Amino acid sequence: MKKLVIAYSGGLDTSYCAVSLSKEYDVHAVSVNTGGFTTEEIKHIESNAYKMGVTTYKNIDAVATFYNKVVKYLIFGNVLKNATYPLSVSAERIIQAIEIVEYAKSIGAEYIAHGSTGAGNDQVRFDMIFQTLAPNIKIITPIRDQKLTRQEEIDYLKSEGIDMPWEKSKYSVNKGLWGTSVGGVETLKSELPLPSEAYPSQLEKEGEEKVTLTFKNGEFIALNGQENKPEVNIENLNNIASKFAIGRDIHVGDTIVGTKGRVGFEAAAALITVKAHHLLEKHTLTKWQLQHKEYLSSFYGMHLHEGQYLDPVMRDTEAFLQSSQKMVSGNVVVSLKPYHFSLDGIISDHDLMSSAFSTYGEENKAWTADDAKGFIKILGNQNKIYRQVNQ
């Protein structure tokens, strides 16, 4: 039997794929942890995988890889799609796809399967990564190709002696390092909000709590003075902030396949980190650095969302973003409150808001009144010429 690797999540779709494909192929299941999985959950997924008839199961810990290859640049770019969404799920799908195809090549698999339907974004991301990195490995997608309904999948599994509680939960939740997506009947329409109970974190704390995020060259190196790897700091910040039910919102955007999509999300650590980092940049970068970063970061986030991660323009943009972070170091103090947070201020050796030069609107120490008059006259010269010529 020919060797096949399946991207296995343990849900209904991938379970159907594992059972049906095991009749024709030597199936090797793999899942990729980009944050959010406990040891117990991974063991449960592994146990179910073997019940589906797979030959082997492997879980790949890719949290650090996810941070270093993607999340780091999303922070450098302060990327929020449509000024709202930190690309929680779309970002991690890219790394999951890369890890899966590399694993498939390492064991000599001739086929890769995934459980995407033909209606969403993930099919594009997975297929593009697979066909780019391993053009000789054939992609198999039973759910998409057979246009299967959930009930048809359940009926098939029951006929194969696998009778598990496949009833669809009221809300679909996908948890990762960079946030948790939440989908439900409300997000299928345009007018309804998600109820509070749909979000995985509920309000546990009242009052206010201050936290200090320390950045070095743009990277989140310490939380409340405790140094750690950035991905660990993100997880620890999320554990603190989620108790205030911070980071809830609904994202509306354009899918890769041309439709509009709506999804709820909870991303306390992602939103706090991005906003804190952006505030530090406002103090430490020049006007033109900030301006050019803004549109390049927007392009970076869009290309990532669209599955274009492997295009060389992404490495070019990452090089710019990395270079822009040389002076982005310092502390940012954030106040956490029920359902929201506020940025208090920053302390940095590279703060360009230096009193040695001027105090905005109050006094200057670097130019005279005549200097100011001459500067303003020249600055307005073109406007004056245009108006006089065209009156």
Coordinates of C-alpha atoms in Angstrom, one line a residue:
M1 CA 0.0 0.0 0.0
K2 CA 1.3 3.4 -0.9
K3 CA 2.3 5.8 1.9
L4 CA 0.0 8.7 2.7
V5 CA 0.2 11.5 5.3
I6 CA -3.0 13.0 6.6
A7 CA -3.3 16.3 8.4
Y8 CA -5.2 15.0 11.4
S9 CA -7.0 17.2 13.9
G10 CA -9.2 14.5 15.4
G11 CA -12.5 16.1 14.2
L12 CA -15.2 14.6 12.0
D13 CA -13.7 15.5 8.6
T14 CA -10.2 14.2 9.2
S15 CA -11.5 11.1 11.0
Y16 CA -13.6 10.3 7.9
C17 CA -10.6 10.8 5.7
A18 CA -8.4 8.6 8.0
V19 CA -10.9 5.7 8.0
S20 CA -11.8 5.8 4.3
L21 CA -8.2 6.3 3.0
S22 CA -6.9 3.5 5.3
K23 CA -8.6 1.0 3.0
E24 CA -6.3 2.1 0.1
Y25 CA -3.2 3.6 1.6
D26 CA -0.7 3.2 4.4
V27 CA -1.9 6.2 6.4
H28 CA 0.3 8.2 8.7
A29 CA -1.5 10.8 10.8
V30 CA 0.2 14.0 11.9
S31 CA -1.0 17.1 13.8
V32 CA 0.9 20.3 14.4
N33 CA 0.7 22.1 17.7
T34 CA 1.0 25.9 17.1
G35 CA -0.3 26.6 20.6
G36 CA -3.4 25.8 22.6
F37 CA -3.0 22.0 22.9
T38 CA -2.5 20.4 26.3
T39 CA -0.7 17.1 26.8
E40 CA -3.9 15.4 27.6
E41 CA -5.6 16.7 24.4
I42 CA -2.7 15.5 22.3
K43 CA -2.9 12.0 23.9
H44 CA -6.7 12.0 23.1
I45 CA -6.1 12.9 19.5
E46 CA -3.5 10.2 19.2
S47 CA -5.8 7.6 20.7
N48 CA -8.6 8.5 18.3
A49 CA -6.2 8.4 15.3
Y50 CA -5.4 4.8 16.0
K51 CA -9.1 4.0 16.3
M52 CA -9.4 5.3 12.7
G53 CA -7.0 2.7 11.4
V54 CA -3.8 4.8 10.9
T55 CA -0.4 3.1 10.9
T56 CA 1.3 5.8 12.9
Y57 CA 0.5 9.1 14.6
K58 CA 2.9 12.0 15.2
N59 CA 2.4 15.4 16.9
I60 CA 4.8 18.1 16.0
D61 CA 5.5 20.8 18.5
A62 CA 5.8 24.0 16.3
V63 CA 5.0 26.7 18.8
A64 CA 8.6 28.2 18.7
T65 CA 8.7 27.8 14.9
F66 CA 5.4 29.5 14.6
Y67 CA 6.7 32.5 16.6
N68 CA 10.0 32.7 14.9
K69 CA 8.7 32.4 11.3
V70 CA 5.4 34.3 11.5
V71 CA 4.3 35.8 14.8
K72 CA 7.5 37.8 15.2
Y73 CA 6.9 39.6 12.0
L74 CA 3.2 40.2 12.7
I75 CA 4.3 42.0 15.9
F76 CA 7.1 43.9 14.0
G77 CA 4.4 45.0 11.6
N78 CA 1.6 45.6 14.1
V79 CA -0.5 43.5 11.8
L80 CA -4.3 43.6 12.3
K81 CA -6.3 42.7 9.3
N82 CA -9.0 45.3 8.6
A83 CA -7.6 47.1 11.7
T84 CA -9.2 44.3 13.8
Y85 CA -8.0 40.8 13.4
P86 CA -4.5 39.6 14.4
L87 CA -4.6 36.7 11.8
S88 CA -4.9 34.1 14.6
V89 CA -5.9 31.1 12.5
S90 CA -4.7 32.0 9.0
A91 CA -1.2 32.6 10.3
E92 CA -0.9 29.2 12.0
R93 CA -2.3 27.3 9.0
I94 CA 0.8 28.3 7.0
I95 CA 3.2 26.8 9.6
Q96 CA 1.0 23.7 10.0
A97 CA 1.1 23.1 6.2
I98 CA 4.9 23.5 6.0
E99 CA 5.5 21.1 8.9
I100 CA 3.1 18.5 7.5
V101 CA 4.7 18.5 4.0
E102 CA 8.2 18.4 5.4
Y103 CA 7.2 15.4 7.5
A104 CA 5.6 13.7 4.5
K105 CA 8.9 14.2 2.6
S106 CA 10.9 12.8 5.5
I107 CA 9.0 9.5 5.5
G108 CA 8.8 9.2 1.7
A109 CA 5.1 9.6 1.4
E110 CA 3.6 9.8 -2.1
Y111 CA 0.3 11.4 -1.0
I112 CA -0.9 14.1 1.4
A113 CA -4.6 14.4 2.5
H114 CA -6.4 17.0 4.4
G115 CA -10.1 17.5 5.4
S116 CA -10.8 20.9 4.0
T117 CA -14.1 21.5 2.1
G118 CA -14.3 23.5 -1.1
A119 CA -15.8 26.5 0.5
G120 CA -13.1 28.0 2.7
N121 CA -9.6 29.5 2.9
D122 CA -7.7 26.6 4.4
Q123 CA -7.9 24.5 1.2
V124 CA -6.0 27.3 -0.6
R125 CA -3.3 27.6 2.1
F126 CA -2.7 23.9 2.4
D127 CA -2.7 23.1 -1.3
M128 CA -0.4 26.0 -2.2
I129 CA 2.1 25.1 0.4
F130 CA 2.0 21.4 -0.5
Q131 CA 2.3 21.9 -4.2
T132 CA 5.1 24.4 -3.9
L133 CA 7.3 22.5 -1.5
A134 CA 6.5 19.0 -2.8
P135 CA 5.2 19.1 -6.4
N136 CA 5.6 15.4 -6.8
I137 CA 3.4 14.5 -3.8
K138 CA -0.3 14.2 -4.8
I139 CA -2.9 16.0 -2.7
I140 CA -6.1 14.1 -1.8
T141 CA -9.2 15.8 -0.3
P142 CA -12.1 13.5 0.1
I143 CA -14.5 16.0 1.7
R144 CA -14.0 18.6 -1.0
D145 CA -14.0 16.1 -3.9
Q146 CA -17.0 14.1 -2.8
K147 CA -19.0 17.2 -1.5
L148 CA -19.8 15.3 1.7
T149 CA -22.3 16.5 4.3
R150 CA -21.6 16.0 8.0
Q151 CA -24.4 13.4 8.2
E152 CA -23.0 11.4 5.3
E153 CA -19.6 11.3 7.1
I154 CA -21.2 10.3 10.4
D155 CA -23.3 7.5 8.7
Y156 CA -20.1 6.2 7.0
L157 CA -18.1 6.1 10.2
K158 CA -21.0 4.3 12.0
S159 CA -21.1 1.7 9.2
E160 CA -17.4 1.1 9.9
G161 CA -18.1 0.5 13.6
I162 CA -16.9 3.9 14.8
D163 CA -19.8 5.3 16.8
M164 CA -18.5 8.4 18.5
P165 CA -20.3 11.6 19.6
W166 CA -19.9 13.6 16.4
E167 CA -22.7 16.0 17.1
K168 CA -21.6 19.4 16.1
S169 CA -21.0 21.7 19.1
K170 CA -22.9 24.9 19.2
Y171 CA -19.6 26.9 18.7
S172 CA -16.5 25.9 16.8
V173 CA -13.3 27.0 18.7
N174 CA -9.8 26.9 17.3
K175 CA -7.2 27.8 19.9
G176 CA -3.6 28.8 19.1
L177 CA -0.6 30.8 20.4
W178 CA -1.8 34.0 18.6
G179 CA -5.5 33.8 19.5
T180 CA -8.7 31.7 19.4
S181 CA -11.3 31.8 16.7
V182 CA -15.0 31.3 17.5
G183 CA -17.6 30.4 15.0
G184 CA -21.3 29.9 15.4
V185 CA -24.7 30.4 13.9
E186 CA -24.4 34.1 14.7
T187 CA -21.3 34.6 12.6
L188 CA -23.1 33.1 9.6
K189 CA -25.2 36.3 9.5
S190 CA -24.4 40.0 9.4
E191 CA -26.5 41.4 12.2
L192 CA -25.9 39.2 15.3
P193 CA -23.2 39.4 17.9
L194 CA -21.7 36.3 19.6
P195 CA -23.1 35.9 23.1
S196 CA -20.6 36.2 26.0
E197 CA -20.7 32.5 26.8
A198 CA -19.5 31.6 23.3
Y199 CA -16.0 32.9 24.1
P200 CA -13.6 30.5 25.8
S201 CA -12.5 32.9 28.6
Q202 CA -15.0 34.4 31.0
L203 CA -14.6 37.4 33.3
E204 CA -12.9 36.2 36.5
K205 CA -11.3 39.5 37.7
E206 CA -12.6 42.9 38.5
G207 CA -10.7 46.1 39.1
E208 CA -7.4 47.0 37.4
E209 CA -4.0 45.3 37.1
K210 CA -0.9 46.7 35.6
V211 CA 1.5 44.7 33.5
T212 CA 4.9 45.7 32.0
L213 CA 5.9 44.4 28.6
T214 CA 9.6 44.7 27.8
F215 CA 10.8 44.7 24.2
K216 CA 14.3 44.4 22.8
N217 CA 14.8 45.1 19.1
G218 CA 11.0 44.7 18.7
E219 CA 10.8 41.3 20.4
F220 CA 8.7 40.7 23.6
I221 CA 11.5 39.5 25.9
A222 CA 10.1 40.0 29.4
L223 CA 6.7 40.2 31.2
N224 CA 6.7 42.1 34.5
G225 CA 10.5 42.0 34.6
Q226 CA 10.6 38.2 34.1
E227 CA 12.7 37.3 31.1
N228 CA 11.6 34.4 28.9
K229 CA 11.2 33.3 25.3
P230 CA 8.8 35.6 23.5
E231 CA 6.3 32.7 22.8
V232 CA 6.3 31.9 26.5
N233 CA 5.7 35.6 27.4
I234 CA 2.8 35.6 25.0
E235 CA 1.3 32.6 26.6
N236 CA 1.8 34.0 30.1
L237 CA 0.3 37.4 29.2
N238 CA -2.7 35.6 27.7
N239 CA -3.2 33.7 31.0
I240 CA -3.3 36.9 32.9
A241 CA -5.3 39.0 30.5
S242 CA -7.9 36.4 29.6
K243 CA -9.2 36.5 33.2
F244 CA -10.4 40.0 32.4
A245 CA -12.1 38.7 29.3
I246 CA -10.0 41.0 27.1
G247 CA -9.5 40.6 23.4
R248 CA -13.0 39.8 22.2
D249 CA -14.2 41.0 18.8
I250 CA -15.7 39.9 15.4
H251 CA -13.7 40.1 12.2
V252 CA -15.4 40.7 8.9
G253 CA -13.2 40.3 5.8
D254 CA -12.8 39.0 2.3
T255 CA -12.0 35.3 1.9
I256 CA -9.4 34.0 -0.6
V257 CA -12.2 32.5 -2.6
G258 CA -14.0 35.8 -3.1
T259 CA -16.8 35.7 -0.5
K260 CA -17.2 37.8 2.7
G261 CA -16.5 36.0 5.9
R262 CA -17.3 36.7 9.5
V263 CA -15.7 35.1 12.6
G264 CA -15.5 35.8 16.3
F265 CA -12.1 35.7 18.0
E266 CA -10.5 36.1 21.4
A267 CA -6.9 37.3 21.3
A268 CA -6.0 39.1 24.5
A269 CA -2.2 38.6 24.3
A270 CA -2.0 39.3 20.6
L271 CA -3.9 42.6 20.8
I272 CA -2.1 43.8 23.9
T273 CA 1.3 42.9 22.4
V274 CA 0.6 44.5 19.1
K275 CA -0.8 47.7 20.6
A276 CA 2.0 48.0 23.2
H277 CA 4.7 47.4 20.5
H278 CA 3.1 50.0 18.2
L279 CA 3.1 52.6 21.0
L280 CA 6.8 51.9 21.6
E281 CA 7.4 52.4 17.9
K282 CA 5.6 55.7 17.9
H283 CA 8.2 56.9 20.4
T284 CA 11.3 55.4 18.8
L285 CA 10.9 55.4 15.0
T286 CA 11.0 58.3 12.7
K287 CA 8.0 59.7 10.8
W288 CA 9.1 58.1 7.6
Q289 CA 9.9 54.7 9.1
L290 CA 6.3 54.7 10.6
Q291 CA 4.7 55.7 7.3
H292 CA 6.5 53.1 5.1
K293 CA 6.1 50.3 7.7
E294 CA 2.3 50.9 7.7
Y295 CA 1.7 49.9 4.1
L296 CA 4.4 47.2 3.9
S297 CA 2.9 45.6 7.1
S298 CA -0.5 45.7 5.5
F299 CA 0.8 43.9 2.4
Y300 CA 2.6 41.4 4.6
G301 CA -0.6 40.5 6.5
M302 CA -2.7 40.3 3.4
H303 CA -0.2 38.0 1.5
L304 CA 0.0 35.8 4.6
H305 CA -3.7 35.5 4.8
E306 CA -4.0 34.7 1.1
G307 CA -1.5 31.8 1.4
Q308 CA 1.4 33.6 -0.3
Y309 CA 3.9 33.0 2.5
L310 CA 6.4 31.3 0.2
D311 CA 6.6 34.1 -2.3
P312 CA 10.1 35.7 -2.0
V313 CA 8.5 39.1 -1.5
M314 CA 7.6 37.9 2.0
R315 CA 11.3 37.4 2.8
D316 CA 12.0 40.9 1.4
T317 CA 9.4 42.4 3.6
E318 CA 10.6 40.5 6.7
A319 CA 14.1 41.9 6.1
F320 CA 12.7 45.5 6.1
L321 CA 10.6 44.8 9.2
Q322 CA 13.6 43.3 11.0
S323 CA 15.8 46.2 10.1
S324 CA 13.2 48.7 11.4
Q325 CA 13.3 47.2 14.9
K326 CA 16.9 48.2 15.8
M327 CA 15.8 50.9 18.2
V328 CA 12.5 49.5 19.3
S329 CA 13.5 48.6 22.9
G330 CA 12.0 49.6 26.2
N331 CA 9.2 49.0 28.6
V332 CA 5.5 49.5 28.0
V333 CA 3.0 49.7 30.9
V334 CA -0.5 48.4 30.2
S335 CA -3.5 48.6 32.5
L336 CA -5.8 45.6 32.3
K337 CA -9.5 46.1 33.1
P338 CA -12.7 44.0 32.6
Y339 CA -13.2 43.6 28.8
H340 CA -10.6 46.1 27.8
F341 CA -7.1 47.5 28.4
S342 CA -5.3 50.9 28.1
L343 CA -1.7 51.8 27.3
D344 CA -0.2 53.9 30.1
G345 CA 3.1 54.9 28.6
I346 CA 6.7 53.8 27.7
I347 CA 10.2 54.1 29.1
S348 CA 13.0 53.8 26.5
D349 CA 16.5 55.0 26.0
H350 CA 15.6 55.5 22.4
D351 CA 12.5 57.7 23.1
L352 CA 12.6 60.5 20.5
M353 CA 10.2 62.6 22.6
S354 CA 13.3 64.0 24.3
S355 CA 13.1 67.1 26.4
A356 CA 16.6 68.0 25.4
F357 CA 15.3 69.2 22.1
S358 CA 11.8 70.6 22.7
T359 CA 8.5 70.2 24.5
Y360 CA 5.7 70.1 22.0
G361 CA 3.6 73.2 22.2
E362 CA 5.5 74.6 25.1
E363 CA 9.2 75.4 24.3
N364 CA 12.0 74.6 21.9
K365 CA 15.7 74.4 22.5
A366 CA 16.9 73.5 19.0
W367 CA 15.8 76.5 16.8
T368 CA 15.1 80.2 17.0
A369 CA 11.9 82.1 16.1
D370 CA 13.5 83.3 12.9
D371 CA 14.4 79.6 12.0
A372 CA 10.7 78.7 12.5
K373 CA 9.5 81.5 10.3
G374 CA 11.9 80.6 7.5
F375 CA 11.0 76.9 7.7
I376 CA 7.3 77.7 7.5
K377 CA 7.7 80.1 4.6
I378 CA 9.6 77.5 2.5
L379 CA 7.3 74.7 3.5
G380 CA 4.3 76.5 2.2
N381 CA 6.0 77.8 -0.9
Q382 CA 4.5 75.3 -3.4
N383 CA 1.0 75.8 -2.1
K384 CA 1.4 79.6 -2.5
I385 CA 2.8 79.3 -6.0
Y386 CA 0.0 76.9 -7.1
R387 CA -2.7 79.2 -5.8
Q388 CA -1.3 82.4 -7.4
V389 CA -0.7 80.7 -10.8
N390 CA -4.2 79.2 -10.9
Q391 CA -6.4 81.9 -9.4

